[in-house]
């Protein structure tokens, strides 16, 4: 079983009705991810490709059982989206949005201190993949292969390059994490390495 997410993860898409949210919702579903809900204020009661949409994250957690969230919302709303997810009890929050004002992220980071059970990946990151199990974010699923090597990177492009080269060499991955390149983020390299060290399914990290 992979770190952070796996085949049992129940994913909420914050910003599901935007162009990017719709595109990556479909790709995650095709990959096999259990996308159980979307969140767009004012769109509650509708659906996207059969995925129910709620007005707030708390409703999505209570009614759809979501335990992870990925954020595809504009920069000026993204920090609030992070805090809303944590307050709703989401344990894994992945923020793809780039360009969030640093002062907003400082406020969100301080807010998360009150929710130590919530882990933030990002912002400005490509997300996470547990190969063959779960895709959260924007990573291209087809280049991944299940195995025992962990991949962690700040850069989305370099994450894809490392994964692609490993897969071409016949070396599968246990989990791939893009921590993001912003100065204020939730999980850094040291945090990620500790997760891999505790994972019996990871033999090495690159």
mmCIF file of C-alpha atoms in Angstrom:
data_model
loop_
_atom_site.group_PDB
_atom_site.id
_atom_site.type_symbol
_atom_site.label_atom_id
_atom_site.label_comp_id
_atom_site.label_asym_id
_atom_site.label_seq_id
_atom_site.Cartn_x
_atom_site.Cartn_y
_atom_site.Cartn_z
ATOM 1 C CA UNK A 1 0.000 0.000 0.000
ATOM 2 C CA UNK A 2 1.374 3.398 -0.994
ATOM 3 C CA UNK A 3 2.037 6.366 1.276
ATOM 4 C CA UNK A 4 -0.472 9.229 1.544
ATOM 5 C CA UNK A 5 -2.998 7.818 -0.944
ATOM 6 C CA UNK A 6 -4.008 4.428 -2.285
ATOM 7 C CA UNK A 7 -6.838 2.576 -4.011
ATOM 8 C CA UNK A 8 -9.149 3.242 -1.052
ATOM 9 C CA UNK A 9 -8.663 7.040 -1.042
ATOM 10 C CA UNK A 10 -11.925 8.933 -1.586
ATOM 11 C CA UNK A 11 -11.116 12.143 -3.448
ATOM 12 C CA UNK A 12 -12.910 15.491 -3.430
ATOM 13 C CA UNK A 13 -12.242 17.935 -6.303
ATOM 14 C CA UNK A 14 -12.383 21.570 -5.162
ATOM 15 C CA UNK A 15 -13.028 23.625 -8.291
ATOM 16 C CA UNK A 16 -14.480 20.725 -10.249
ATOM 17 C CA UNK A 17 -16.534 22.942 -12.583
ATOM 18 C CA UNK A 18 -13.544 24.907 -13.905
ATOM 19 C CA UNK A 19 -11.856 23.873 -17.146
ATOM 20 C CA UNK A 20 -8.752 22.490 -15.428
ATOM 21 C CA UNK A 21 -10.775 20.804 -12.704
ATOM 22 C CA UNK A 22 -12.999 19.073 -15.246
ATOM 23 C CA UNK A 23 -10.070 17.917 -17.368
ATOM 24 C CA UNK A 24 -8.143 16.368 -14.496
ATOM 25 C CA UNK A 25 -11.238 14.941 -12.831
ATOM 26 C CA UNK A 26 -11.824 12.873 -15.950
ATOM 27 C CA UNK A 27 -8.190 11.746 -16.112
ATOM 28 C CA UNK A 28 -8.193 10.732 -12.455
ATOM 29 C CA UNK A 29 -11.392 8.728 -12.878
ATOM 30 C CA UNK A 30 -9.957 6.957 -15.926
ATOM 31 C CA UNK A 31 -6.832 6.177 -13.875
ATOM 32 C CA UNK A 32 -9.009 4.424 -11.323
ATOM 33 C CA UNK A 33 -9.119 7.047 -8.580
ATOM 34 C CA UNK A 34 -12.256 7.059 -6.440
ATOM 35 C CA UNK A 35 -13.503 10.587 -7.131
ATOM 36 C CA UNK A 36 -16.506 10.830 -4.817
ATOM 37 C CA UNK A 37 -17.407 14.526 -4.872
ATOM 38 C CA UNK A 38 -16.761 17.941 -6.296
ATOM 39 C CA UNK A 39 -17.062 21.328 -4.610
ATOM 40 C CA UNK A 40 -18.084 24.585 -6.263
ATOM 41 C CA UNK A 41 -20.022 27.178 -4.233
ATOM 42 C CA UNK A 42 -23.421 27.777 -5.801
ATOM 43 C CA UNK A 43 -23.344 24.553 -7.854
ATOM 44 C CA UNK A 44 -24.484 22.214 -5.090
ATOM 45 C CA UNK A 45 -27.052 19.655 -6.163
ATOM 46 C CA UNK A 46 -25.646 19.306 -9.680
ATOM 47 C CA UNK A 47 -23.061 16.835 -10.937
ATOM 48 C CA UNK A 48 -20.146 16.491 -13.327
ATOM 49 C CA UNK A 49 -19.912 13.211 -15.240
ATOM 50 C CA UNK A 50 -21.874 11.572 -12.446
ATOM 51 C CA UNK A 51 -19.743 13.047 -9.646
ATOM 52 C CA UNK A 52 -22.029 14.896 -7.192
ATOM 53 C CA UNK A 53 -21.198 18.549 -6.555
ATOM 54 C CA UNK A 54 -21.586 20.245 -3.180
ATOM 55 C CA UNK A 55 -21.479 23.873 -2.096
ATOM 56 C CA UNK A 56 -18.819 23.283 0.568
ATOM 57 C CA UNK A 57 -16.197 20.745 1.556
ATOM 58 C CA UNK A 58 -17.901 19.811 4.813
ATOM 59 C CA UNK A 59 -20.956 18.619 2.883
ATOM 60 C CA UNK A 60 -18.726 16.569 0.593
ATOM 61 C CA UNK A 61 -17.030 14.952 3.587
ATOM 62 C CA UNK A 62 -20.275 14.176 5.405
ATOM 63 C CA UNK A 63 -22.401 13.081 2.457
ATOM 64 C CA UNK A 64 -19.825 11.504 0.128
ATOM 65 C CA UNK A 65 -17.220 10.334 2.638
ATOM 66 C CA UNK A 66 -14.310 12.195 1.066
ATOM 67 C CA UNK A 67 -11.000 11.946 2.921
ATOM 68 C CA UNK A 68 -8.643 13.678 0.456
ATOM 69 C CA UNK A 69 -9.002 16.837 -1.581
ATOM 70 C CA UNK A 70 -7.322 18.391 -4.596
ATOM 71 C CA UNK A 71 -7.632 22.121 -5.229
ATOM 72 C CA UNK A 72 -8.084 23.621 -8.707
ATOM 73 C CA UNK A 73 -9.304 27.102 -7.814
ATOM 74 C CA UNK A 74 -7.991 30.585 -8.750
ATOM 75 C CA UNK A 75 -5.077 31.942 -6.679
ATOM 76 C CA UNK A 76 -7.113 34.524 -4.768
ATOM 77 C CA UNK A 77 -9.418 31.793 -3.415
ATOM 78 C CA UNK A 78 -6.912 28.947 -2.982
ATOM 79 C CA UNK A 79 -5.713 29.665 0.566
ATOM 80 C CA UNK A 80 -9.325 29.808 1.753
ATOM 81 C CA UNK A 81 -9.951 26.502 -0.018
ATOM 82 C CA UNK A 82 -7.030 24.914 1.852
ATOM 83 C CA UNK A 83 -8.332 26.140 5.196
ATOM 84 C CA UNK A 84 -11.887 25.050 4.389
ATOM 85 C CA UNK A 85 -10.699 21.525 3.620
ATOM 86 C CA UNK A 86 -8.700 21.271 6.852
ATOM 87 C CA UNK A 87 -11.585 22.613 8.915
ATOM 88 C CA UNK A 88 -13.901 20.038 7.293
ATOM 89 C CA UNK A 89 -11.672 17.199 8.483
ATOM 90 C CA UNK A 90 -9.873 16.333 5.232
ATOM 91 C CA UNK A 91 -6.635 14.508 6.068
ATOM 92 C CA UNK A 92 -4.806 14.984 2.743
ATOM 93 C CA UNK A 93 -5.025 18.321 0.904
ATOM 94 C CA UNK A 94 -3.247 18.722 -2.436
ATOM 95 C CA UNK A 95 -3.147 22.262 -3.821
ATOM 96 C CA UNK A 96 -2.252 22.491 -7.512
ATOM 97 C CA UNK A 97 -2.884 26.240 -7.817
ATOM 98 C CA UNK A 98 0.146 28.426 -8.537
ATOM 99 C CA UNK A 99 0.483 32.149 -7.949
ATOM 100 C CA UNK A 100 -1.123 32.221 -4.501
ATOM 101 C CA UNK A 101 -0.032 35.425 -2.689
ATOM 102 C CA UNK A 102 2.654 34.569 -0.138
ATOM 103 C CA UNK A 103 0.825 36.428 2.605
ATOM 104 C CA UNK A 104 -2.252 34.257 1.985
ATOM 105 C CA UNK A 105 -0.180 31.093 2.269
ATOM 106 C CA UNK A 106 1.437 32.333 5.484
ATOM 107 C CA UNK A 107 -2.049 32.723 6.925
ATOM 108 C CA UNK A 108 -3.076 29.264 5.703
ATOM 109 C CA UNK A 109 0.104 27.661 7.084
ATOM 110 C CA UNK A 110 -0.534 29.212 10.486
ATOM 111 C CA UNK A 111 -4.170 28.046 10.346
ATOM 112 C CA UNK A 112 -3.053 24.469 9.670
ATOM 113 C CA UNK A 113 -1.177 24.411 12.972
ATOM 114 C CA UNK A 114 -4.582 23.964 14.599
ATOM 115 C CA UNK A 115 -5.236 20.910 12.382
ATOM 116 C CA UNK A 116 -2.147 18.694 12.778
ATOM 117 C CA UNK A 117 -3.979 15.690 11.312
ATOM 118 C CA UNK A 118 -4.268 17.501 7.950
ATOM 119 C CA UNK A 119 -1.319 17.204 5.561
ATOM 120 C CA UNK A 120 -0.915 19.783 2.788
ATOM 121 C CA UNK A 121 0.968 19.024 -0.435
ATOM 122 C CA UNK A 122 1.750 22.163 -2.445
ATOM 123 C CA UNK A 123 0.732 24.716 -3.502
ATOM 124 C CA UNK A 124 2.098 25.103 -7.023
ATOM 125 C CA UNK A 125 2.687 21.378 -7.287
ATOM 126 C CA UNK A 126 1.838 18.520 -9.697
ATOM 127 C CA UNK A 127 0.310 16.404 -6.937
ATOM 128 C CA UNK A 128 0.708 12.745 -6.003
ATOM 129 C CA UNK A 129 0.438 9.391 -7.725
ATOM 130 C CA UNK A 130 0.334 5.946 -6.156
ATOM 131 C CA UNK A 131 1.015 4.004 -9.375
ATOM 132 C CA UNK A 132 -1.857 1.779 -10.384
ATOM 133 C CA UNK A 133 -3.971 2.958 -7.450
ATOM 134 C CA UNK A 134 -4.658 6.672 -7.187
ATOM 135 C CA UNK A 135 -3.926 9.887 -9.078
ATOM 136 C CA UNK A 136 -4.324 13.232 -7.290
ATOM 137 C CA UNK A 137 -3.285 16.261 -9.321
ATOM 138 C CA UNK A 138 -1.936 16.722 -12.829
ATOM 139 C CA UNK A 139 0.765 14.056 -13.274
ATOM 140 C CA UNK A 140 0.475 12.001 -16.488
ATOM 141 C CA UNK A 141 -0.583 8.578 -15.278
ATOM 142 C CA UNK A 142 0.673 6.565 -18.260
ATOM 143 C CA UNK A 143 4.383 7.101 -17.498
ATOM 144 C CA UNK A 144 4.144 5.529 -14.046
ATOM 145 C CA UNK A 145 4.654 1.896 -13.126
ATOM 146 C CA UNK A 146 4.109 0.170 -9.806
ATOM 147 C CA UNK A 147 7.294 -0.667 -7.932
ATOM 148 C CA UNK A 148 9.487 0.146 -4.947
ATOM 149 C CA UNK A 149 11.217 3.457 -5.755
ATOM 150 C CA UNK A 150 9.915 6.688 -4.281
ATOM 151 C CA UNK A 151 10.160 9.913 -6.289
ATOM 152 C CA UNK A 152 9.975 13.370 -4.739
ATOM 153 C CA UNK A 153 10.622 16.688 -6.474
ATOM 154 C CA UNK A 154 9.816 20.390 -6.380
ATOM 155 C CA UNK A 155 9.399 20.602 -10.143
ATOM 156 C CA UNK A 156 6.535 18.971 -11.982
ATOM 157 C CA UNK A 157 8.556 18.618 -15.195
ATOM 158 C CA UNK A 158 11.525 17.046 -13.398
ATOM 159 C CA UNK A 159 9.166 14.693 -11.562
ATOM 160 C CA UNK A 160 7.799 13.453 -14.890
ATOM 161 C CA UNK A 161 11.308 13.119 -16.338
ATOM 162 C CA UNK A 162 12.567 11.075 -13.376
ATOM 163 C CA UNK A 163 9.490 8.838 -13.438
ATOM 164 C CA UNK A 164 9.649 8.299 -17.192
ATOM 165 C CA UNK A 165 13.322 7.322 -17.091
ATOM 166 C CA UNK A 166 12.742 4.909 -14.201
ATOM 167 C CA UNK A 167 9.799 3.282 -15.970
ATOM 168 C CA UNK A 168 11.790 2.914 -19.206
ATOM 169 C CA UNK A 169 14.481 1.114 -17.184
ATOM 170 C CA UNK A 170 11.878 -1.245 -15.756
ATOM 171 C CA UNK A 171 12.014 0.350 -12.306
ATOM 172 C CA UNK A 172 8.545 0.989 -10.878
ATOM 173 C CA UNK A 173 7.610 3.544 -8.257
ATOM 174 C CA UNK A 174 5.983 3.157 -4.831
ATOM 175 C CA UNK A 175 4.705 6.739 -4.749
ATOM 176 C CA UNK A 176 5.544 9.986 -6.549
ATOM 177 C CA UNK A 177 5.174 13.314 -4.773
ATOM 178 C CA UNK A 178 5.586 16.786 -6.242
ATOM 179 C CA UNK A 179 6.031 19.012 -3.191
ATOM 180 C CA UNK A 180 5.839 22.253 -5.188
ATOM 181 C CA UNK A 181 8.154 25.168 -5.678
ATOM 182 C CA UNK A 182 6.550 27.958 -3.646
ATOM 183 C CA UNK A 183 8.441 29.419 -0.650
ATOM 184 C CA UNK A 184 5.549 28.660 1.719
ATOM 185 C CA UNK A 185 4.231 25.125 1.324
ATOM 186 C CA UNK A 186 2.829 22.348 3.410
ATOM 187 C CA UNK A 187 5.233 19.426 2.923
ATOM 188 C CA UNK A 188 8.942 19.763 2.144
ATOM 189 C CA UNK A 189 11.642 17.264 1.165
ATOM 190 C CA UNK A 190 12.453 16.273 4.748
ATOM 191 C CA UNK A 191 8.778 15.619 5.515
ATOM 192 C CA UNK A 192 8.440 13.490 2.367
ATOM 193 C CA UNK A 193 11.583 11.482 3.094
ATOM 194 C CA UNK A 194 10.256 10.606 6.548
ATOM 195 C CA UNK A 195 7.098 9.240 4.938
ATOM 196 C CA UNK A 196 9.099 7.048 2.578
ATOM 197 C CA UNK A 197 11.354 5.825 5.392
ATOM 198 C CA UNK A 198 8.277 4.565 7.237
ATOM 199 C CA UNK A 199 6.943 2.788 4.121
ATOM 200 C CA UNK A 200 7.950 -0.907 3.817
ATOM 201 C CA UNK A 201 7.053 -0.754 0.131
ATOM 202 C CA UNK A 202 9.811 1.770 -0.702
ATOM 203 C CA UNK A 203 13.371 0.542 -1.178
ATOM 204 C CA UNK A 204 14.937 3.784 -2.422
ATOM 205 C CA UNK A 205 14.065 7.457 -2.989
ATOM 206 C CA UNK A 206 15.178 9.665 -5.858
#
